[in-house]
């Protein structure tokens, strides 16, 4: 099996293999692949402690769910674990309009877990096939996206085709995409009053990553372009293989998050972002919904700092404690970071708080990067008027059980709260 890893210049593969050269040429033409220089790649190989994983479709029961891992596989095939970053995320089929806009900026592997219980399985598969066969950005989807499907054992679809048979189906490219203008109330999940198991999806996508480094994020958050090669070069220059400079605490690299008005294009550079912030067409993410969840330390200083170069550097270091003890940063980390608690659902809220608490107790440092960011799909979200009844159940679960379990698993640290 071929494993992709790139050298600067002519994009020579790590193995002198003609088939490998053909794969690289195709990817370079279709995806505008950014190549890493030889010194960076060799340093990553030497100092990143990971093992390459096999890449195949599999299925099995996990907890109370069927999980179809790599149900639809990406064209990139096996990957070198140290030479890329995977964007891991979750969705139901109504959010699949975000896949191509995200990939146009990310241009690296995407591991996407989709919740598809009962009759939602059919339109989920139809939506995936539309992306693969009909969308103008289908080449990006084919080459970069691994689709995983999961559903409750008590809410099985009527038919689950094998991956091979599913890919033989033809999408209706003359009809609108199946994932647009969907009445949420008509979805099987809504009609049967199923909660969305968001954290199970997050963990499925992250576990399936072929790379050591992951950006575990939400599908509606679009990264600034060329982030992956810039990040790997940053690691090589400033982080790995530097004697006497290794951190004593675990480190992840946090990204600032913003949102823009619905009629505004997503900015690609920090300079463009600053102009939109100045004009009021962009805002820091969810300031009107949960400011303490997303502000983090030195936000204003980050916004006002001039971009001195295109290279990535650490702007400041934050911790999830003291005045930032409710912070929910999104970050580039690894597959070894604490998992998300799968008992927590989207409707119950507080779904990322338990992971953030564990990272606080473990004394993680959040190194906030300077020249990269995430921007939500255009449209500034307003505070909701309704509160899901599941929040009371979640609060009770966290207060009575999960907090005690976390204390047993990770211990305690002053200033860390859920």
XYZ file of C-alpha atoms in Angstrom:
418
model
C 0.000 0.000 0.000
C 1.219 3.481 -0.800
C 1.675 6.011 1.959
C 1.782 9.687 1.153
C 4.518 11.977 2.368
C 5.911 14.906 0.406
C 9.278 16.489 -0.359
C 9.664 20.056 -1.529
C 10.488 20.899 -5.129
C 9.270 18.160 -7.434
C 7.245 16.505 -4.630
C 9.438 13.402 -4.690
C 7.872 10.629 -2.620
C 9.703 8.990 0.212
C 9.702 5.784 -1.814
C 11.093 5.673 -5.343
C 8.025 4.081 -6.846
C 6.466 5.018 -10.197
C 2.898 4.432 -8.932
C 3.680 6.701 -6.013
C 4.843 9.405 -8.436
C 1.601 9.118 -10.362
C -0.440 9.506 -7.167
C 1.555 12.580 -6.162
C 1.171 14.132 -9.613
C -2.600 13.639 -9.528
C -2.928 15.049 -6.036
C -0.715 18.008 -6.868
C -2.816 18.908 -9.902
C -6.209 18.406 -8.262
C -5.517 19.591 -4.743
C -2.638 22.040 -5.056
C -0.778 20.016 -2.412
C 1.712 21.964 -0.346
C 5.005 20.076 -0.148
C 7.192 19.921 2.922
C 10.920 20.457 2.653
C 13.250 17.529 3.214
C 14.633 18.734 6.560
C 11.137 19.205 8.008
C 9.981 15.784 6.916
C 13.061 14.034 8.234
C 12.778 15.793 11.585
C 9.099 14.901 11.889
C 9.888 11.275 11.081
C 12.607 11.192 13.749
C 10.873 12.910 16.647
C 7.121 12.278 16.275
C 6.330 9.122 18.217
C 3.661 7.386 16.157
C 3.045 4.292 14.074
C 1.365 4.165 10.683
C -2.118 2.639 10.764
C -3.819 0.317 8.343
C -6.566 1.882 6.253
C -9.634 -0.261 5.644
C -13.397 -0.317 6.141
C -14.703 -2.018 9.260
C -17.915 -2.326 11.230
C -18.803 -3.262 14.766
C -20.970 -2.566 17.788
C -19.626 0.026 20.202
C -21.677 0.716 23.328
C -25.249 0.945 21.996
C -24.285 1.902 18.439
C -23.269 0.325 15.185
C -20.153 2.074 13.858
C -19.185 1.791 10.178
C -15.620 3.093 10.224
C -14.230 4.222 6.862
C -17.540 3.307 5.214
C -16.473 5.509 2.313
C -12.689 5.763 2.085
C -10.608 8.667 0.808
C -8.566 8.387 -2.359
C -5.400 9.393 -0.529
C -5.026 5.844 0.816
C -2.679 5.088 3.738
C -0.793 8.047 5.215
C 2.482 8.565 6.998
C 1.361 9.210 10.564
C 3.830 12.068 11.167
C 3.550 14.003 7.900
C 0.064 15.496 7.947
C -2.763 16.764 10.157
C -6.297 15.359 10.018
C -9.366 17.528 10.534
C -11.714 15.355 12.607
C -15.372 16.269 12.905
C -18.975 15.105 13.222
C -22.290 15.909 11.548
C -25.653 14.724 10.413
C -26.398 14.880 6.693
C -27.951 18.362 6.867
C -24.499 19.822 7.598
C -22.733 18.302 4.597
C -22.921 21.564 2.646
C -19.875 22.541 4.718
C -17.598 19.757 3.452
C -16.336 21.387 0.247
C -15.893 24.941 1.655
C -13.876 23.404 4.474
C -11.734 21.253 2.171
C -11.041 24.146 -0.193
C -9.183 25.789 2.672
C -7.918 22.723 4.557
C -6.626 20.542 1.651
C -5.548 17.773 3.985
C -7.309 14.646 5.328
C -10.816 14.960 6.757
C -12.211 12.264 9.066
C -15.971 12.807 9.346
C -18.372 10.809 11.540
C -22.027 11.154 10.508
C -24.958 10.186 12.735
C -27.485 8.334 10.547
C -30.116 6.448 12.568
C -33.086 4.673 10.977
C -34.542 6.389 7.919
C -31.872 9.132 8.081
C -29.388 6.606 6.673
C -30.846 6.802 3.158
C -30.519 10.591 2.656
C -27.133 10.441 4.402
C -25.788 8.036 1.783
C -27.469 10.012 -1.017
C -25.807 13.189 0.286
C -22.373 11.551 0.371
C -22.808 10.233 -3.163
C -23.894 13.682 -4.353
C -20.694 15.153 -2.925
C -18.603 12.420 -4.556
C -20.267 12.462 -7.976
C -22.002 15.794 -8.584
C -20.501 18.660 -6.599
C -17.999 20.882 -8.475
C -15.588 20.215 -5.602
C -16.016 16.442 -5.793
C -12.309 15.828 -6.455
C -11.473 17.268 -3.058
C -14.113 15.118 -1.395
C -12.975 11.944 -3.145
C -9.305 12.382 -2.354
C -9.455 13.722 1.193
C -12.592 12.582 3.045
C -13.089 9.427 5.085
C -16.781 9.018 5.943
C -17.788 7.044 9.038
C -21.458 6.334 9.790
C -22.975 5.447 13.144
C -26.475 4.743 14.442
C -28.239 3.264 17.469
C -28.610 -0.518 17.592
C -32.307 0.050 18.296
C -32.719 2.369 15.310
C -31.262 0.396 12.433
C -31.687 1.444 8.805
C -33.815 -0.905 6.713
C -30.871 -1.595 4.395
C -27.149 -1.042 4.862
C -25.255 -1.604 1.626
C -21.667 -2.739 1.689
C -19.216 0.097 0.919
C -18.551 -1.444 -2.501
C -22.241 -1.610 -3.385
C -22.912 1.861 -1.994
C -20.296 3.375 -4.308
C -21.962 1.707 -7.313
C -25.132 3.736 -6.783
C -25.571 6.775 -9.001
C -26.507 10.127 -7.531
C -29.115 12.334 -9.167
C -26.946 15.242 -10.242
C -29.909 17.056 -11.803
C -31.753 17.391 -8.491
C -30.828 19.744 -5.638
C -28.337 18.357 -3.115
C -30.163 16.081 -0.630
C -28.636 17.962 2.303
C -30.124 21.402 1.538
C -33.511 22.780 2.613
C -34.203 19.821 4.879
C -37.059 20.272 7.328
C -35.423 19.258 10.604
C -38.749 18.157 12.048
C -39.123 15.568 9.282
C -35.832 13.858 10.028
C -36.029 10.403 11.603
C -33.941 11.631 14.537
C -36.436 14.419 15.243
C -39.536 12.279 14.824
C -38.203 9.643 17.221
C -36.852 12.269 19.651
C -33.276 10.964 19.577
C -30.561 13.127 21.085
C -27.530 13.832 18.920
C -24.551 11.849 20.338
C -22.036 14.526 19.461
C -19.151 13.240 21.561
C -19.415 9.729 20.197
C -19.044 11.237 16.723
C -16.036 13.283 17.823
C -14.306 10.218 19.243
C -15.100 8.010 16.233
C -13.604 10.572 13.858
C -10.505 11.067 15.985
C -9.883 7.354 16.560
C -10.088 6.775 12.806
C -7.440 9.405 12.032
C -4.445 8.021 10.159
C -2.257 10.860 11.423
C -0.853 11.564 14.868
C -1.783 15.255 14.739
C -5.462 16.192 14.574
C -7.598 19.308 14.553
C -10.757 18.146 16.340
C -13.287 20.776 15.352
C -16.842 21.377 14.166
C -17.742 21.037 10.489
C -18.960 24.657 10.259
C -15.581 26.066 11.347
C -13.354 26.800 8.349
C -9.567 27.068 8.891
C -7.333 29.678 7.339
C -5.711 28.325 4.141
C -2.341 26.529 4.046
C -2.535 25.822 7.761
C -1.194 22.257 7.676
C 2.175 22.840 5.952
C 2.663 26.017 7.991
C 1.948 24.114 11.193
C 4.261 21.214 10.418
C 7.039 23.655 9.492
C 6.375 25.492 12.766
C 6.729 22.228 14.696
C 10.017 21.516 12.988
C 11.402 25.001 13.632
C 10.237 25.644 17.182
C 8.926 22.551 18.928
C 10.424 19.165 18.173
C 14.017 18.049 18.435
C 15.269 21.089 20.356
C 17.518 19.880 23.238
C 16.707 21.431 26.598
C 13.598 23.189 25.276
C 11.000 20.456 25.604
C 7.976 21.515 27.693
C 7.387 19.861 31.048
C 3.599 19.969 30.531
C 1.534 18.604 27.630
C 1.126 21.183 24.849
C -1.542 21.733 22.213
C -1.844 24.636 19.785
C -5.059 26.654 20.013
C -6.694 28.620 17.207
C -8.720 31.799 17.636
C -12.307 31.541 16.366
C -14.432 34.205 14.661
C -17.747 34.571 12.847
C -18.785 36.818 9.971
C -22.056 38.232 8.682
C -24.046 36.114 6.250
C -23.219 38.352 3.250
C -19.461 38.370 3.924
C -16.834 36.055 2.449
C -14.715 34.083 4.895
C -11.337 35.872 5.295
C -8.180 34.014 4.287
C -5.543 36.119 6.062
C -5.282 37.840 9.394
C -5.113 41.202 7.633
C -8.453 40.508 5.925
C -9.901 39.361 9.235
C -8.760 42.532 11.008
C -10.469 44.703 8.379
C -13.746 42.833 8.879
C -13.450 43.121 12.655
C -12.843 46.852 12.361
C -15.885 47.327 10.113
C -18.093 45.228 12.399
C -18.642 42.575 9.726
C -16.805 40.004 11.854
C -16.881 39.236 15.563
C -15.065 36.925 17.951
C -16.962 33.648 18.068
C -20.174 33.394 20.147
C -19.553 36.513 22.207
C -23.318 36.898 22.605
C -23.918 33.245 23.480
C -21.091 32.159 25.780
C -18.270 34.685 25.982
C -16.414 32.865 28.763
C -16.420 29.681 26.666
C -14.541 31.194 23.734
C -12.702 34.390 24.686
C -9.537 32.926 26.169
C -6.564 35.039 27.293
C -5.359 38.175 25.462
C -7.986 38.123 22.716
C -7.841 41.870 22.053
C -4.042 41.838 21.919
C -4.168 39.004 19.360
C -6.687 40.894 17.224
C -4.651 44.112 17.219
C -1.240 42.517 16.628
C 0.171 43.119 13.152
C 0.990 40.084 11.032
C 4.760 40.367 10.662
C 5.268 37.263 8.494
C 3.428 34.287 7.010
C 5.159 31.892 9.405
C 3.328 30.537 12.425
C 4.503 31.382 15.919
C 3.076 31.208 19.420
C 1.392 34.487 20.336
C 0.744 33.653 24.001
C 0.233 30.680 26.302
C -3.051 30.048 28.078
C -4.324 27.625 30.709
C -7.870 26.560 31.438
C -7.870 27.949 34.956
C -8.451 31.109 36.980
C -10.303 33.678 34.834
C -10.307 31.265 31.867
C -11.658 28.268 33.758
C -14.689 27.920 31.425
C -12.677 28.285 28.213
C -13.391 25.706 25.456
C -10.463 26.136 23.052
C -10.272 24.332 19.739
C -6.740 23.208 19.035
C -4.359 21.110 17.001
C -3.424 18.243 19.281
C -2.878 14.525 18.915
C -4.930 11.347 18.970
C -3.577 10.777 22.498
C -5.282 13.792 24.111
C -8.136 13.038 26.569
C -11.309 11.765 24.845
C -14.762 13.338 24.935
C -17.302 11.835 27.342
C -19.713 9.928 25.124
C -22.613 10.126 27.577
C -22.964 13.844 26.832
C -25.136 14.988 23.936
C -25.474 18.158 21.910
C -28.903 18.906 23.403
C -27.595 18.519 26.959
C -24.796 21.033 26.298
C -21.515 21.198 28.250
C -20.331 18.427 25.915
C -16.710 19.620 25.709
C -16.348 20.684 29.328
C -15.254 17.311 30.674
C -12.367 17.030 28.224
C -11.337 20.596 29.024
C -11.430 19.786 32.746
C -9.209 16.724 32.259
C -6.728 18.827 30.293
C -6.716 21.420 33.077
C -5.977 18.808 35.737
C -3.210 17.372 33.538
C -1.762 20.915 33.306
C -2.025 21.217 29.531
C -0.598 24.390 28.035
C -2.636 25.969 25.219
C -0.132 27.695 22.931
C -2.234 30.140 20.921
C -0.943 30.528 17.350
C -0.649 33.977 15.832
C -1.330 33.904 12.079
C -4.035 31.274 11.736
C -7.636 31.056 12.846
C -11.043 29.437 12.359
C -14.108 31.197 10.965
C -17.652 29.914 11.324
C -19.777 29.451 8.219
C -21.109 32.948 7.378
C -23.985 34.059 9.562
C -23.727 35.346 13.130
C -25.646 33.159 15.533
C -27.982 34.869 17.975
C -28.723 33.649 21.511
C -31.472 31.034 21.558
C -34.617 31.567 23.602
C -35.257 27.928 24.468
C -33.286 25.662 26.769
C -33.377 21.931 26.110
C -34.780 19.878 28.987
C -31.779 17.576 28.541
C -29.529 20.211 30.130
C -30.923 19.401 33.577
C -30.144 15.725 33.066
C -26.635 16.564 31.854
C -25.972 18.796 34.839
C -27.048 16.034 37.181
C -24.905 13.469 35.368
C -21.837 15.688 35.507
C -22.316 16.766 39.116
C -23.240 13.370 40.558
C -21.169 10.938 38.500
C -18.777 12.331 35.901
C -16.994 14.784 38.197
C -16.254 11.966 40.659
C -15.062 9.691 37.856
C -12.754 12.398 36.487
C -11.292 12.842 39.958
C -10.489 9.138 40.091
C -9.068 9.063 36.546
C -7.100 12.324 36.511
C -6.991 13.661 40.052
C -7.656 17.245 41.093
C -5.993 20.617 40.620
C -6.863 23.963 42.176
C -8.644 26.270 39.732
C -9.989 23.470 37.479
C -13.767 23.378 37.151
C -16.302 21.664 34.894
